[in-house]
Every structure is written in structure tokens, then in C-alpha cells.
Amino acid sequence: MTPCAVRVSNGCKSYSAGEPVLKDMFMQVEHGKIYGLLGESGCGKTTLLKCIMGQIALDSGHISVLERDACRSREELLTSIGHMPQEVALYPLRIREIFEYFGTLQGLSKIEVGVRIRELSTVLNLEDGNLSVKTLSGGQLRRVSLAVALLNRPRLLILDEPTTGIDPLLRLGIWDYIGGLVVTLGTTVIVTTHYAEEARKSVTISDSMVEIYYCGGIRFSWWWRYFSGCGYICTTKPVTIAPPPRKSNTAAVLDFYHFRLSHISLPLIGIMRRGRLICEDNPNNLLESYGTPILEVVLKSLARMDEEKKLQSIDNHSTLAKISRYKYPLAGLESDKCSPLSFRFKEKDETEASLENIFIEKAETPKKSKIVEEFEKVRILTKRNYLLHLRTPEVLATFLLLPVIQVIAIFYIFGRDPVGMRLAVYNQERNCFGGKNNMNYSLLGDNWTIWGCAFLKELEEGAGKFNLKYYRSGTSALAAVETGGAIGAVEIPANFTVSTRHRFVFDRFTPEIDLRQSTIKVRMDMTNTINTNFVISMIQLSYMRFLQGIVNETRIEINPNLLKLPFTFNRKLDPHEFTFQEYILPANVILTTFFLSMSAGIFLSTEKEQGTLARSLAAGVKMRQVYISYFISETSMTILQVGAIFAVQFALVGYGVRGNLGTCFVMALLSSVVTMSLAMLAASIFSKLRETIVTIIFFILICGIPSGSFWPLEAVNAHFRWMFYYLNPISLPMVAMRRVFNNGWGLGHLVVRVAFLTPIAWLVLISCGYCVVGRIQRVK
Ligand SMILES: Nc1ncnc2c1ncn2[C@@H]1O[C@H](COP(=O)(O)OP(=O)(O)OP(=O)(O)O)[C@@H](O)[C@H]1O
């Protein structure tokens, strides 16, 4: 069998539960040829290219690329294939950084990358390397994308609609350059395009190179001289071409070009329809056969004939014969389709030997050990992650400032006890002047009729600092609560003062009527449970203080301590009075790192959706290296976030960790790694960013809310409480973090030790998930 750069036989492929996209596909592309693939939108061109690159596997059939199995030898082939995907697929970095990233991934040195950048910048008319791709137009972006595909001077160049959105003049330049690669390096090019005429011109470019060679000669540009060490060779017409192998002398170069030029046979275009190649021929032959100078007319006729064939169920062979002179499926992949050549062909063995020579430069590159290569790839990917952060300062600022803002907000804005909540008051006893009651208890004296006002004053000025609004009836006060105008309605009975005094005087003999008249009715809006509980406890506290005030300032002879609840809180354990801020701040560390670490999944999913991940993989990166690089870059972000939280807590508000700071760091990191790994797992399962985000948010909410951060887990039904404690990756870390922060506990306490176990168990589980997903994706 003739050696071919690409050979597809009996290729079938369908996406899950869909129509077959490739149906018994045959295709053969010889070495050093440009092959134009044409066909209507959705006929399977991109799918075919992905199969050739080993990005997806055929369901059945076989593909060989550069004499190797496309799937099994994917990794070896990667450095020999240059790919320009249909989408732009470029990271939002500067042009130079993108080249350096892809160049170093493909094993080029910095100097080599620099030379290629200069070379490609001339050919593709690229912008200043320091410009960010975010500022480029569609056409400029495609040029950069094409340059990335050409960086490594690949043996096989796969271009998916490379010239879409590029101006006609530059298109010609691009085709000239690609033609030059074919002539000088023997690059094989497979190109898809919707521009039929362009395909015709592109694939015939090799002929023009031959003409140039015979009628004049080739002038080499400066970089070419720099690389090859040889000067001009018979110069009449300047042509930009890629150089031959390094260290060649002039004679070798001439020989090299002689071989390249003489190896060219007539070019081909393949026309695909509904997952099959319905025609393959030289464009000139096709135009001649159909008696038209326009290739689009040929395409239309072929489509019509293929349709008719389908409708009439004419047998496959005769239809194909009618449609074109394409003979692969019938002749068993013979190469007799090629028209006679207009110039000398070398013998087969000579051809193969020369091909080996051409790529000797790559074979000579010293092989790095696997571990060094692994480290190198991870280093390049991690550097790219940092650069991406640096080039998107708004995202970086959000990630670093948000935790700091949150700490400040907890301290100064929302971490305090609620104040100023509105209570609707109906005081049957006496109007307290719209709440502006300035009377002291000492002034009350025997004036029994205004004790209700004294209690209201305590509500207004005591710990709750309630905002009281007076109503003329109980109904209107209640209506205020029902319409959301107040959180509760307080109704003071008409004989409140007298009856409360009777309580003191008659003690256990107090009549029922006085008990009723001294009882304040409070009706609460129960929709906001936290607020409601707070209001209830504040009203009770206000009442106790009111009673103590009455006893202290009047002639009622009761020991004021009798009016207190018979408890002393925290005297021995911790005299420090804990605030809500101290409750929420440790939880804030865990929650912040847990939430923000979802960014790793979002970044990965964005890469996937924009095609940059596929491009990196095509440049020789492995998924495991991508994951590791994200773990490194995002974990260092988490360290910065936690550091910033602690620094701000300490510097601004003097609130430090009583226990071991390292323990807190590790606990926060573990929580963040759980989200990170789960988010990346979601990103590797789902193809769309939206699906990944929804999944991550679902996970974060389902873990974040019932974690004890906002509401105690003791409130959970006793039968299910263990689930919330032990299955939620952040519940126990949250409990332990509070202990380390506020009580100074360390690893000596079981609660702290156990808190490390749940995230670790989750990580083991997620690792299994990665294995399963990796296996499934490999099978696909
Ligand atoms: N990942 C995928 N999952 C499911 N279906 C897919 C996927 N990718 C492509 N397809 C379907 O496969 C068919 C062929 O798609 P493909 O991208 O190969 O076409 P194409 O010939 O390259 O089209 P175009 O010229 O518009 O780029 C289309 O119907 C498309 O919807």
C-alpha cells in the first residue's frame, strides 16, 4: 500500500443517540499534499478532522496518520500535527504569551519561538506581540490562531476553515505560505472551507510553486538564511517559504528543494455529504467534467445527483461511478486516481528516505525523562493560569478583595446584632407621647398609671433599640404586622401598672384578673425566624430590666436579684462575652474558600467551551497535567485569600486566631480543594459552561446552607443529623474552625482531628469519580 499521511477506512461515527455523522468514510491523503475538504454545513467535516487528530474515536473503522494508528499513537503524533480549529480557541493573553505558551508546550526553545514569531508575523501580517487578543478583530484573531497551528512546522497541518473572516489579499498570502510549507517541508495539509473557489486555488498552489522553481528560482528571506546558513540561490522572484532542516549546506538545500518540488503530484479536493465522501478529484478535472468554470456549480450538481441516488435507491457503486471519477471505495484504496504528473516522480524508496531526512531535525531533539517532561508541562500550564489571572485583573481583584470586603462587612456592616426593628404598639393604659417618653424611673414614684410607658422606654432605649410605632387600636397594630410594617405588635393592657404592682404585693395570692391585666400580649411575624427569636429574647430582657428599674426606684421592697433568672452564664468557662461576629467569622473563612474555589471548574469549563483546552491537549498536554496545574494555581489563590482574611481580621479589627493558625489554614485549604476538585470533575463531565455552573452552584448550596454556618445543625431531625454532620464536607471543619478560632483548640481535640477526615473522604470519592470519567471518556 502506498504510504499515506492520512488514511481513513470504513470510518463510522455517531454522537450519543444521534444519526451517524460519519458513514463508512474512506479518505486517503498522500504525503506533502494539500487536500481540500468541502461540504455543506453539518456534513461531518469537523468530526472527521477530530477523529484524524485522535480527539474522538471512531465507532468502527480505522484511521492511520503518518503511518501510525490515530488513536493509539495519539500522543506520539501530537507534536507532528498542527491544528487550527474552527473556533478561534485562544486564551485571553497577549499574542506573544500565547505563542510562548504553545511553542514551549510543543518543545520549542525560547529562541526558536522568537524566530517563528518573527517569521509568522511577516507572513500573516500579525499585530504587535504585546497586544492582548481581547483587543483584536475577528480576522486578526484567526490569523493568530493560524500562526499557533504553524508554530511547530508540523508534518501534518489540519486547518478547519482557516481563512474565514480574513481579507482576500491576506488569504492569498496565507495560501502562498502554506504552499511554501508543502514545497519546502513536505507538510501535508488537510483544509476544510466553505469557499469552494478558494479551495480550488489553495490546492493548486503547489503547481505555482513548481512553476516558480522552474522558471526563475527562489529567494530566501533573512530568517531562512539565518536558519539554513546558506545564502541566495538564483534570485528572480521573492517567495516566502519555510526552511529545510538546519545545518544543511547549499547543495543539500538545493537537493532538498529538488526533492520537494519533484514530489508534488496533482492536488485533490474531497466533497463530503451526510458523512460520506461523495467525490474526490482534482478541481480542474471536476470543472472540466461538468463543463463549468465555477466549482460551486459542481458542488450543487453533485449534491443533486447524490440526492437522486438516495431517492431512487440506485446501487452504491454505479452511483459513485456516475458522480465522479473517485475510486477509493471501489478500488480498495489504490492510488491510481492520480493523474499523470507533469514532472519527474522519484521512486518510492527514495521518497521515504527523503521524508525521513526532512524530519531528522525533530528526531534529533534530546528526549527528556518522563518526570522532567511532566514537571515541565505542569510548570507551563501553571504559568499560563497565573498569566490568565494577571491578564484579567477584574477577576483577580474579585478573588482577592471579596474575602477582605466580607470580613470588613461582617465587622462594620452586617455582623452586629439587629437594631431598630419596628414594633407596633397599642398601649391601652396611656399614650406615651409617641414614644418620646423621657421620664426616669425615679420620677415614677407612686404614679402607678405610667408603668407601661416605662416598659416601652426600656424597649426603645435598651439592648433591642426598637423603633416603636403607636396605634390607636389592637387591630390596626396587628394590621401593621400583617402588612410587613412591623415585626411584632405589643399590646399593653389598660390596668397594666396596677396589676403589675398587685403581682408584687400579693405574690402567690395575686388574683386571676391582675395576672391577665399585667400580661403584655406580643404577636409576632414568624416568617423571619432569626429576627423573631432575637425580638423575643430582647423583649424578655427589656422586661427584666424594666422590673429591676421599678424595684430599684420605687418603694416596693423586693430584693432585685429575685427578679433575675437563677443562672450565671460563662463565669468559669469563658468570661468573654461572645458576639455574633465571633460566631460568623470562622465560618466565613470556610465558606469563602469553599465558594470561591469553584472558579477552577469555571475556568476549566470555559477552556473546554472555547476550544482552548482541546488545543492545549493537541499540543501534547494531558488532562492530569491540566488538573494539577489548576490545583497549584487555585490553591495558591486560596492561600492568598485565607491570608488576606486573617491579616484584615487582625490588622483592622484586632481579631486573631486563639489556636494554631496553621491548623486553620489547612482546614480552609482542604475545604477549598474539595470544591475545586468537584468543580473540575463537573467541568470534565459537562461540555457546556452553563451546565457546569449549575452543577457547582447546586453542590455549593446543598453543602453550604445545611453546614451549621447559618442555622445550627442540632435543628435537623435527629435521624438525619449524622448525614449533615458527616456527609457534608464543610460541617465538621466549620465546627472545628470555631473551636480553633475562639477556644484555641488544636489537634489534641477529637473534634478538630475528625474535621480533617470528611474533606479527605470526599477527596478520595472524587478521585474515584475522576478515574471513572477518564475511563468513560477514553472509551468514547
Ligand atoms: N459533540 C457533539 N455532540 C453531538 N452532536 C454533535 C457534536 N459535534 C457535532 N455534532 C453533530 O454532528 C454533525 C456534524 O458536525 P460537524 O461539526 O462535524 O459538521 P461540519 O461539517 O464541520 O459543519 P460546519 O461546516 O458547519 O462546521 C452535526 O449535525 C452536529 O450537530
Short mmCIF file of N, CA, C and O in Angstrom, two decimals, residues 537-597:
data_model
loop_
_atom_site.label_atom_id
_atom_site.label_comp_id
_atom_site.label_asym_id
_atom_site.label_seq_id
_atom_site.Cartn_x
_atom_site.Cartn_y
_atom_site.Cartn_z
N SER A 537 -36.24 37.44 72.55
CA SER A 537 -35.28 37.47 73.66
C SER A 537 -35.03 38.91 74.11
O SER A 537 -34.85 39.18 75.31
N MET A 538 -35.06 39.87 73.18
CA MET A 538 -34.84 41.28 73.55
C MET A 538 -36.01 41.82 74.35
O MET A 538 -35.84 42.61 75.29
N ILE A 539 -37.24 41.41 74.02
CA ILE A 539 -38.41 41.87 74.77
C ILE A 539 -38.35 41.33 76.20
O ILE A 539 -38.60 42.05 77.17
N GLN A 540 -37.95 40.05 76.30
CA GLN A 540 -37.85 39.46 77.65
C GLN A 540 -36.78 40.17 78.47
O GLN A 540 -36.99 40.48 79.65
N LEU A 541 -35.64 40.45 77.82
CA LEU A 541 -34.57 41.15 78.52
C LEU A 541 -35.03 42.54 78.96
O LEU A 541 -34.78 42.99 80.10
N SER A 542 -35.74 43.21 78.08
CA SER A 542 -36.24 44.56 78.39
C SER A 542 -37.19 44.50 79.57
O SER A 542 -37.19 45.38 80.45
N TYR A 543 -38.02 43.46 79.61
CA TYR A 543 -38.99 43.35 80.70
C TYR A 543 -38.27 43.16 82.04
O TYR A 543 -38.65 43.77 83.04
N MET A 544 -37.23 42.32 82.03
CA MET A 544 -36.49 42.09 83.27
C MET A 544 -35.85 43.39 83.74
O MET A 544 -35.86 43.71 84.93
N ARG A 545 -35.30 44.12 82.81
CA ARG A 545 -34.64 45.38 83.19
C ARG A 545 -35.67 46.39 83.68
O ARG A 545 -35.41 47.15 84.61
N PHE A 546 -36.82 46.36 83.06
CA PHE A 546 -37.91 47.25 83.48
C PHE A 546 -38.30 46.95 84.93
O PHE A 546 -38.41 47.84 85.77
N LEU A 547 -38.44 45.64 85.22
CA LEU A 547 -38.83 45.25 86.59
C LEU A 547 -37.78 45.67 87.59
O LEU A 547 -38.10 46.24 88.65
N GLN A 548 -36.52 45.43 87.24
CA GLN A 548 -35.43 45.80 88.16
C GLN A 548 -35.42 47.31 88.39
O GLN A 548 -35.22 47.79 89.51
N GLY A 549 -35.67 48.06 87.31
CA GLY A 549 -35.72 49.52 87.42
C GLY A 549 -36.81 49.96 88.36
O GLY A 549 -36.62 50.82 89.23
N ILE A 550 -37.98 49.33 88.23
CA ILE A 550 -39.13 49.67 89.08
C ILE A 550 -38.77 49.40 90.54
O ILE A 550 -38.98 50.25 91.42
N VAL A 551 -38.22 48.23 90.79
CA VAL A 551 -37.91 47.83 92.16
C VAL A 551 -36.86 48.75 92.77
O VAL A 551 -36.94 49.16 93.92
N ASN A 552 -35.85 49.07 91.97
CA ASN A 552 -34.78 49.94 92.48
C ASN A 552 -35.27 51.34 92.82
O ASN A 552 -34.81 51.96 93.77
N GLU A 553 -36.17 51.85 92.02
CA GLU A 553 -36.51 53.25 92.12
C GLU A 553 -37.80 53.53 92.88
O GLU A 553 -38.16 54.68 93.09
N THR A 554 -38.55 52.51 93.22
CA THR A 554 -39.80 52.76 93.96
C THR A 554 -39.70 52.18 95.37
O THR A 554 -38.68 51.61 95.74
N ARG A 555 -40.78 52.27 96.07
CA ARG A 555 -40.72 51.83 97.47
C ARG A 555 -41.15 50.36 97.63
O ARG A 555 -41.46 49.91 98.70
N ILE A 556 -41.18 49.64 96.54
CA ILE A 556 -41.52 48.21 96.64
C ILE A 556 -40.32 47.49 97.24
O ILE A 556 -39.21 47.59 96.68
N GLU A 557 -40.56 46.78 98.31
CA GLU A 557 -39.40 46.22 98.99
C GLU A 557 -39.18 44.76 98.58
O GLU A 557 -39.62 43.82 99.22
N ILE A 558 -38.49 44.62 97.47
CA ILE A 558 -38.17 43.28 96.96
C ILE A 558 -36.69 43.28 96.61
O ILE A 558 -36.19 44.28 96.05
N ASN A 559 -36.01 42.19 96.91
CA ASN A 559 -34.60 42.10 96.51
C ASN A 559 -34.53 42.02 94.98
O ASN A 559 -35.09 41.09 94.38
N PRO A 560 -33.83 42.97 94.32
CA PRO A 560 -33.81 42.97 92.84
C PRO A 560 -33.27 41.69 92.25
O PRO A 560 -33.66 41.29 91.15
N ASN A 561 -32.40 40.97 92.99
CA ASN A 561 -31.84 39.72 92.46
C ASN A 561 -32.90 38.64 92.29
O ASN A 561 -32.72 37.71 91.50
N LEU A 562 -34.00 38.79 93.08
CA LEU A 562 -35.09 37.82 92.93
C LEU A 562 -35.74 37.90 91.56
O LEU A 562 -36.37 36.96 91.10
N LEU A 563 -35.58 39.05 90.94
CA LEU A 563 -36.21 39.25 89.62
C LEU A 563 -35.36 38.73 88.48
O LEU A 563 -35.79 38.69 87.35
N LYS A 564 -34.16 38.31 88.78
CA LYS A 564 -33.28 37.76 87.73
C LYS A 564 -33.54 36.28 87.57
O LYS A 564 -33.99 35.61 88.50
N LEU A 565 -33.19 35.75 86.39
CA LEU A 565 -33.28 34.30 86.22
C LEU A 565 -32.17 33.66 87.05
O LEU A 565 -31.07 34.22 87.12
N PRO A 566 -32.44 32.57 87.69
CA PRO A 566 -31.44 31.99 88.60
C PRO A 566 -30.31 31.25 87.87
O PRO A 566 -30.13 30.05 88.04
N PHE A 567 -29.62 31.95 86.95
CA PHE A 567 -28.48 31.36 86.23
C PHE A 567 -27.34 32.36 86.22
O PHE A 567 -27.57 33.57 86.14
N THR A 568 -26.11 31.85 86.26
CA THR A 568 -24.98 32.71 85.89
C THR A 568 -24.31 32.04 84.71
O THR A 568 -23.98 30.86 84.75
N PHE A 569 -24.17 32.78 83.64
CA PHE A 569 -23.62 32.20 82.42
C PHE A 569 -22.13 32.47 82.30
O PHE A 569 -21.67 33.60 82.49
N ASN A 570 -21.38 31.40 81.94
CA ASN A 570 -20.00 31.54 81.47
C ASN A 570 -18.99 32.07 82.49
O ASN A 570 -17.91 32.46 82.07
N ARG A 571 -19.34 32.10 83.75
CA ARG A 571 -18.42 32.70 84.72
C ARG A 571 -17.06 31.99 84.73
O ARG A 571 -16.02 32.61 84.69
N LYS A 572 -17.14 30.64 84.68
CA LYS A 572 -15.88 29.92 84.83
C LYS A 572 -15.28 29.56 83.48
O LYS A 572 -14.07 29.71 83.25
N LEU A 573 -16.14 29.09 82.56
CA LEU A 573 -15.62 28.56 81.28
C LEU A 573 -14.93 29.64 80.47
O LEU A 573 -13.81 29.50 80.02
N ASP A 574 -15.63 30.71 80.25
CA ASP A 574 -15.03 31.79 79.47
C ASP A 574 -15.76 33.09 79.77
O ASP A 574 -16.89 33.28 79.31
N PRO A 575 -15.15 33.96 80.57
CA PRO A 575 -15.85 35.19 80.97
C PRO A 575 -16.10 36.11 79.79
O PRO A 575 -16.95 37.00 79.85
N HIS A 576 -15.39 35.84 78.67
CA HIS A 576 -15.53 36.67 77.48
C HIS A 576 -16.95 36.53 76.90
O HIS A 576 -17.47 35.42 76.76
N GLU A 577 -17.58 37.63 76.61
CA GLU A 577 -18.94 37.54 76.06
C GLU A 577 -18.86 37.46 74.54
O GLU A 577 -18.39 38.39 73.88
N PHE A 578 -19.27 36.30 73.97
CA PHE A 578 -19.12 36.09 72.53
C PHE A 578 -20.17 36.87 71.74
O PHE A 578 -21.31 36.98 72.15
N THR A 579 -19.70 37.36 70.62
CA THR A 579 -20.61 38.13 69.77
C THR A 579 -20.96 37.31 68.54
O THR A 579 -20.34 36.28 68.26
N PHE A 580 -21.91 37.82 67.81
CA PHE A 580 -22.30 37.17 66.57
C PHE A 580 -21.13 37.16 65.57
O PHE A 580 -20.95 36.23 64.80
N GLN A 581 -20.31 38.21 65.63
CA GLN A 581 -19.17 38.30 64.71
C GLN A 581 -18.21 37.14 64.95
O GLN A 581 -17.68 36.55 64.02
N GLU A 582 -17.99 36.83 66.20
CA GLU A 582 -17.08 35.73 66.50
C GLU A 582 -17.68 34.38 66.10
O GLU A 582 -16.95 33.43 65.85
N TYR A 583 -18.98 34.34 66.03
CA TYR A 583 -19.64 33.12 65.58
C TYR A 583 -19.48 32.97 64.06
O TYR A 583 -19.19 31.91 63.55
N ILE A 584 -19.65 34.09 63.36
CA ILE A 584 -19.72 34.00 61.90
C ILE A 584 -18.34 34.05 61.24
O ILE A 584 -18.15 33.51 60.16
N LEU A 585 -17.35 34.69 61.87
CA LEU A 585 -16.06 34.86 61.19
C LEU A 585 -15.33 33.54 60.87
O LEU A 585 -14.84 33.38 59.76
N PRO A 586 -15.24 32.60 61.80
CA PRO A 586 -14.59 31.33 61.43
C PRO A 586 -15.34 30.64 60.30
O PRO A 586 -14.73 30.10 59.37
N ALA A 587 -16.68 30.69 60.36
CA ALA A 587 -17.47 30.08 59.29
C ALA A 587 -17.20 30.80 57.98
O ALA A 587 -17.16 30.18 56.91
N ASN A 588 -16.98 32.10 58.08
CA ASN A 588 -16.73 32.89 56.88
C ASN A 588 -15.47 32.42 56.14
O ASN A 588 -15.44 32.37 54.92
N VAL A 589 -14.44 32.02 56.90
CA VAL A 589 -13.20 31.55 56.27
C VAL A 589 -13.50 30.31 55.43
O VAL A 589 -13.13 30.21 54.25
N ILE A 590 -14.20 29.36 56.05
CA ILE A 590 -14.51 28.11 55.34
C ILE A 590 -15.43 28.39 54.16
O ILE A 590 -15.19 27.93 53.04
N LEU A 591 -16.49 29.16 54.41
CA LEU A 591 -17.47 29.40 53.34
C LEU A 591 -16.82 30.12 52.16
O LEU A 591 -17.06 29.78 51.00
N THR A 592 -16.00 31.14 52.45
CA THR A 592 -15.39 31.91 51.37
C THR A 592 -14.50 31.02 50.50
O THR A 592 -14.62 31.04 49.27
N THR A 593 -13.63 30.25 51.13
CA THR A 593 -12.73 29.42 50.32
C THR A 593 -13.53 28.34 49.60
O THR A 593 -13.24 28.01 48.46
N PHE A 594 -14.54 27.84 50.28
CA PHE A 594 -15.37 26.79 49.67
C PHE A 594 -16.10 27.32 48.43
O PHE A 594 -16.13 26.68 47.39
N PHE A 595 -16.66 28.52 48.55
CA PHE A 595 -17.41 29.10 47.42
C PHE A 595 -16.47 29.51 46.28
O PHE A 595 -16.69 29.18 45.13
N LEU A 596 -15.41 30.24 46.64
CA LEU A 596 -14.58 30.83 45.59
C LEU A 596 -13.78 29.79 44.80
O LEU A 596 -13.38 30.03 43.67
N SER A 597 -13.57 28.63 45.41
CA SER A 597 -12.76 27.62 44.72
C SER A 597 -13.49 27.00 43.55
O SER A 597 -12.90 26.27 42.76
#
